mmCIF file of C-alpha atoms in Angstrom:
data_model
loop_
_atom_site.group_PDB
_atom_site.id
_atom_site.type_symbol
_atom_site.label_atom_id
_atom_site.label_comp_id
_atom_site.label_asym_id
_atom_site.label_seq_id
_atom_site.Cartn_x
_atom_site.Cartn_y
_atom_site.Cartn_z
ATOM 1 C CA MET G 157 6.422 -6.908 17.296
ATOM 2 C CA HIS G 158 9.335 -6.711 14.813
ATOM 3 C CA LEU G 159 8.485 -5.860 11.536
ATOM 4 C CA ASP G 160 10.025 -9.166 10.153
ATOM 5 C CA GLU G 161 7.751 -10.860 12.488
ATOM 6 C CA ARG G 162 4.782 -8.767 11.189
ATOM 7 C CA MET G 163 5.377 -9.445 7.778
ATOM 8 C CA SER G 164 5.809 -13.272 8.483
ATOM 9 C CA ASP G 165 2.240 -13.039 10.061
ATOM 10 C CA PHE G 166 0.760 -11.207 7.156
ATOM 11 C CA ILE G 167 2.143 -13.772 4.766
ATOM 12 C CA ARG G 168 0.872 -16.599 6.958
ATOM 13 C CA GLN G 169 -2.554 -15.399 6.996
ATOM 14 C CA ARG G 170 -2.519 -14.377 3.439
ATOM 15 C CA ARG G 171 -1.682 -17.853 2.353
ATOM 16 C CA ALA G 172 -4.187 -19.579 4.620
ATOM 17 C CA TYR G 173 -6.917 -17.253 3.325
ATOM 18 C CA ARG G 174 -6.003 -17.953 -0.234
ATOM 19 C CA GLN G 175 -5.161 -21.584 0.071
ATOM 20 C CA GLY G 176 -7.197 -23.550 -2.739
ATOM 21 C CA ARG G 177 -8.319 -20.130 -4.199
ATOM 22 C CA GLU G 178 -7.814 -18.880 -7.712
ATOM 23 C CA LEU G 179 -8.669 -14.942 -7.294
ATOM 24 C CA PRO G 180 -8.724 -13.174 -10.486
ATOM 25 C CA LEU G 181 -6.202 -10.192 -9.585
ATOM 26 C CA LYS G 182 -3.689 -12.545 -8.085
ATOM 27 C CA ASP G 183 -0.872 -11.328 -10.496
ATOM 28 C CA LEU G 184 -1.071 -7.567 -9.869
ATOM 29 C CA ARG G 185 0.573 -5.560 -7.324
ATOM 30 C CA ILE G 186 -0.794 -2.410 -5.982
ATOM 31 C CA ILE G 187 0.954 0.392 -4.420
ATOM 32 C CA ASP G 188 -1.564 2.316 -1.829
ATOM 33 C CA LEU G 189 -0.329 5.666 -1.081
ATOM 34 C CA SER G 190 -3.746 7.010 -0.291
ATOM 35 C CA THR G 191 -5.172 8.224 3.236
ATOM 36 C CA VAL G 192 -8.675 8.207 4.933
ATOM 37 C CA VAL G 193 -11.431 5.978 3.429
ATOM 38 C CA ALA G 194 -12.392 6.079 -0.334
ATOM 39 C CA ALA G 195 -9.154 5.648 -1.971
ATOM 40 C CA PRO G 196 -7.636 3.060 0.515
ATOM 41 C CA PHE G 197 -11.201 1.249 0.512
ATOM 42 C CA ALA G 198 -10.579 0.822 -3.337
ATOM 43 C CA ALA G 199 -7.170 -0.846 -2.955
ATOM 44 C CA THR G 200 -8.674 -2.972 0.085
ATOM 45 C CA LEU G 201 -11.151 -4.102 -2.738
ATOM 46 C CA LEU G 202 -8.534 -5.017 -5.213
ATOM 47 C CA GLY G 203 -6.964 -7.029 -2.312
ATOM 48 C CA ASP G 204 -10.058 -8.798 -1.895
ATOM 49 C CA PHE G 205 -9.865 -10.056 -5.295
ATOM 50 C CA GLY G 206 -6.110 -11.181 -5.045
ATOM 51 C CA ALA G 207 -4.135 -8.304 -5.855
ATOM 52 C CA GLU G 208 -0.849 -7.967 -3.621
ATOM 53 C CA VAL G 209 -1.601 -4.591 -1.924
ATOM 54 C CA ILE G 210 1.475 -2.443 -0.278
ATOM 55 C CA LYS G 211 0.199 0.150 1.976
ATOM 56 C CA ILE G 212 2.630 2.947 2.168
ATOM 57 C CA GLU G 213 2.286 5.202 5.479
ATOM 58 C CA ASN G 214 4.012 8.394 6.310
ATOM 59 C CA PRO G 215 6.124 7.929 9.464
ATOM 60 C CA THR G 216 5.058 11.439 10.788
ATOM 61 C CA LEU G 217 1.375 11.476 9.710
ATOM 62 C CA PRO G 218 -0.078 8.075 9.783
ATOM 63 C CA ASP G 219 -3.653 7.364 8.083
ATOM 64 C CA ALA G 220 -6.386 9.111 10.013
ATOM 65 C CA THR G 221 -8.005 5.972 10.300
ATOM 66 C CA HIS G 222 -5.789 4.538 12.841
ATOM 67 C CA ALA G 223 -7.502 7.088 15.472
ATOM 68 C CA TRP G 224 -11.113 6.631 14.584
ATOM 69 C CA GLY G 225 -13.016 4.673 17.303
ATOM 70 C CA VAL G 226 -10.174 2.873 19.073
ATOM 71 C CA LEU G 227 -11.683 0.053 20.985
ATOM 72 C CA LYS G 228 -10.185 -1.395 24.458
ATOM 73 C CA GLY G 229 -6.760 -3.003 23.860
ATOM 74 C CA GLY G 230 -5.898 -0.531 21.109
ATOM 75 C CA ILE G 231 -8.096 -2.359 18.646
ATOM 76 C CA GLN G 232 -8.626 0.092 15.435
ATOM 77 C CA PRO G 233 -11.716 -0.958 13.618
ATOM 78 C CA TRP G 234 -11.553 1.508 10.949
ATOM 79 C CA TRP G 235 -7.976 0.776 10.124
ATOM 80 C CA SER G 236 -8.720 -2.908 10.330
ATOM 81 C CA VAL G 237 -11.378 -2.617 7.646
ATOM 82 C CA VAL G 238 -9.759 -0.081 5.193
ATOM 83 C CA SER G 239 -6.539 -2.068 5.389
ATOM 84 C CA ARG G 240 -7.252 -5.613 5.424
ATOM 85 C CA ASN G 241 -5.205 -7.683 2.726
ATOM 86 C CA LYS G 242 -2.442 -5.068 2.845
ATOM 87 C CA LEU G 243 0.870 -5.161 3.614
ATOM 88 C CA PRO G 244 1.849 -1.848 5.539
ATOM 89 C CA VAL G 245 5.170 -0.110 4.857
ATOM 90 C CA THR G 246 6.359 2.958 6.538
ATOM 91 C CA LEU G 247 8.529 5.118 4.308
ATOM 92 C CA ASN G 248 9.521 8.629 4.521
ATOM 93 C CA LEU G 249 9.537 9.816 0.978
ATOM 94 C CA LYS G 250 11.216 13.106 1.706
ATOM 95 C CA ALA G 251 14.044 10.986 2.793
ATOM 96 C CA PRO G 252 16.461 9.833 -0.033
ATOM 97 C CA GLU G 253 16.449 6.003 1.256
ATOM 98 C CA GLY G 254 12.730 6.245 1.625
ATOM 99 C CA ALA G 255 12.303 7.726 -1.707
ATOM 100 C CA LYS G 256 14.669 5.039 -3.479
ATOM 101 C CA ILE G 257 12.436 2.214 -1.729
ATOM 102 C CA PHE G 258 9.465 4.072 -3.104
ATOM 103 C CA ALA G 259 10.576 4.302 -6.684
ATOM 104 C CA ASP G 260 11.986 0.723 -6.750
ATOM 105 C CA LEU G 261 8.392 -0.389 -5.713
ATOM 106 C CA VAL G 262 6.744 1.720 -8.220
ATOM 107 C CA VAL G 263 8.912 0.064 -11.078
ATOM 108 C CA LYS G 264 8.012 -3.345 -9.960
ATOM 109 C CA SER G 265 4.098 -2.658 -9.384
ATOM 110 C CA ASP G 266 1.079 -2.423 -11.657
ATOM 111 C CA VAL G 267 -0.934 0.170 -9.901
ATOM 112 C CA LEU G 268 -0.183 3.274 -8.002
ATOM 113 C CA ILE G 269 -3.209 4.775 -6.025
ATOM 114 C CA GLU G 270 -2.781 8.140 -4.401
ATOM 115 C CA ASN G 271 -5.120 10.895 -3.328
ATOM 116 C CA MET G 272 -2.576 13.532 -2.223
ATOM 117 C CA ARG G 273 -3.200 17.160 -3.207
ATOM 118 C CA PRO G 274 -2.244 18.160 -6.960
ATOM 119 C CA GLY G 275 1.479 18.522 -7.395
ATOM 120 C CA ALA G 276 2.234 16.824 -4.114
ATOM 121 C CA LEU G 277 3.900 14.128 -5.620
ATOM 122 C CA ASP G 278 5.731 16.273 -8.034
ATOM 123 C CA ARG G 279 7.179 18.162 -5.052
ATOM 124 C CA LEU G 280 8.669 14.956 -3.751
ATOM 125 C CA GLY G 281 10.350 14.276 -7.085
ATOM 126 C CA PHE G 282 7.647 11.536 -8.528
ATOM 127 C CA THR G 283 6.426 13.358 -11.421
ATOM 128 C CA ALA G 284 3.740 12.078 -13.810
ATOM 129 C CA GLU G 285 6.228 11.594 -16.459
ATOM 130 C CA LEU G 286 8.525 9.415 -14.255
ATOM 131 C CA THR G 287 5.819 7.158 -13.104
ATOM 132 C CA LEU G 288 4.535 6.546 -16.465
ATOM 133 C CA GLN G 289 8.138 5.766 -17.664
ATOM 134 C CA ALA G 290 8.494 3.382 -14.792
ATOM 135 C CA CYS G 291 5.152 1.800 -15.569
ATOM 136 C CA PHE G 292 6.005 1.577 -19.244
ATOM 137 C CA ARG G 293 9.318 -0.278 -18.718
ATOM 138 C CA MET G 294 7.568 -2.565 -16.350
ATOM 139 C CA ARG G 295 4.863 -3.455 -18.894
ATOM 140 C CA MET G 296 7.641 -3.941 -21.877
ATOM 141 C CA ASN G 297 9.807 -6.378 -19.605
#
């Protein structure tokens, strides 16, 4: 399925689920750059309460939950649980284009959830100072 079709399906499902509901976090945008279970599940819970959650995946190293207990037909139960209510986007943060898209998303978002090793975002050029400046600018606008 093409990305545009997947996004359309996601948006349609999200609208149907939320139709007639006033969820408390509906005005928040969350960037989920985390992997495995704990941090992604935190982002999932924020999505359950109405936040828009954008899940960023590494194209060369997808989240491990894709491979956990894959069922007949390729169904990925763990991935389905920890990634519900999320719009999945694959970005190579080491490539200039991917880094720019990510930086633009951070500026337009309220929360960044990540569980990388200490210094990993710094090495990619996303220092804490730059991220805080982006968030501060967003809050002031």
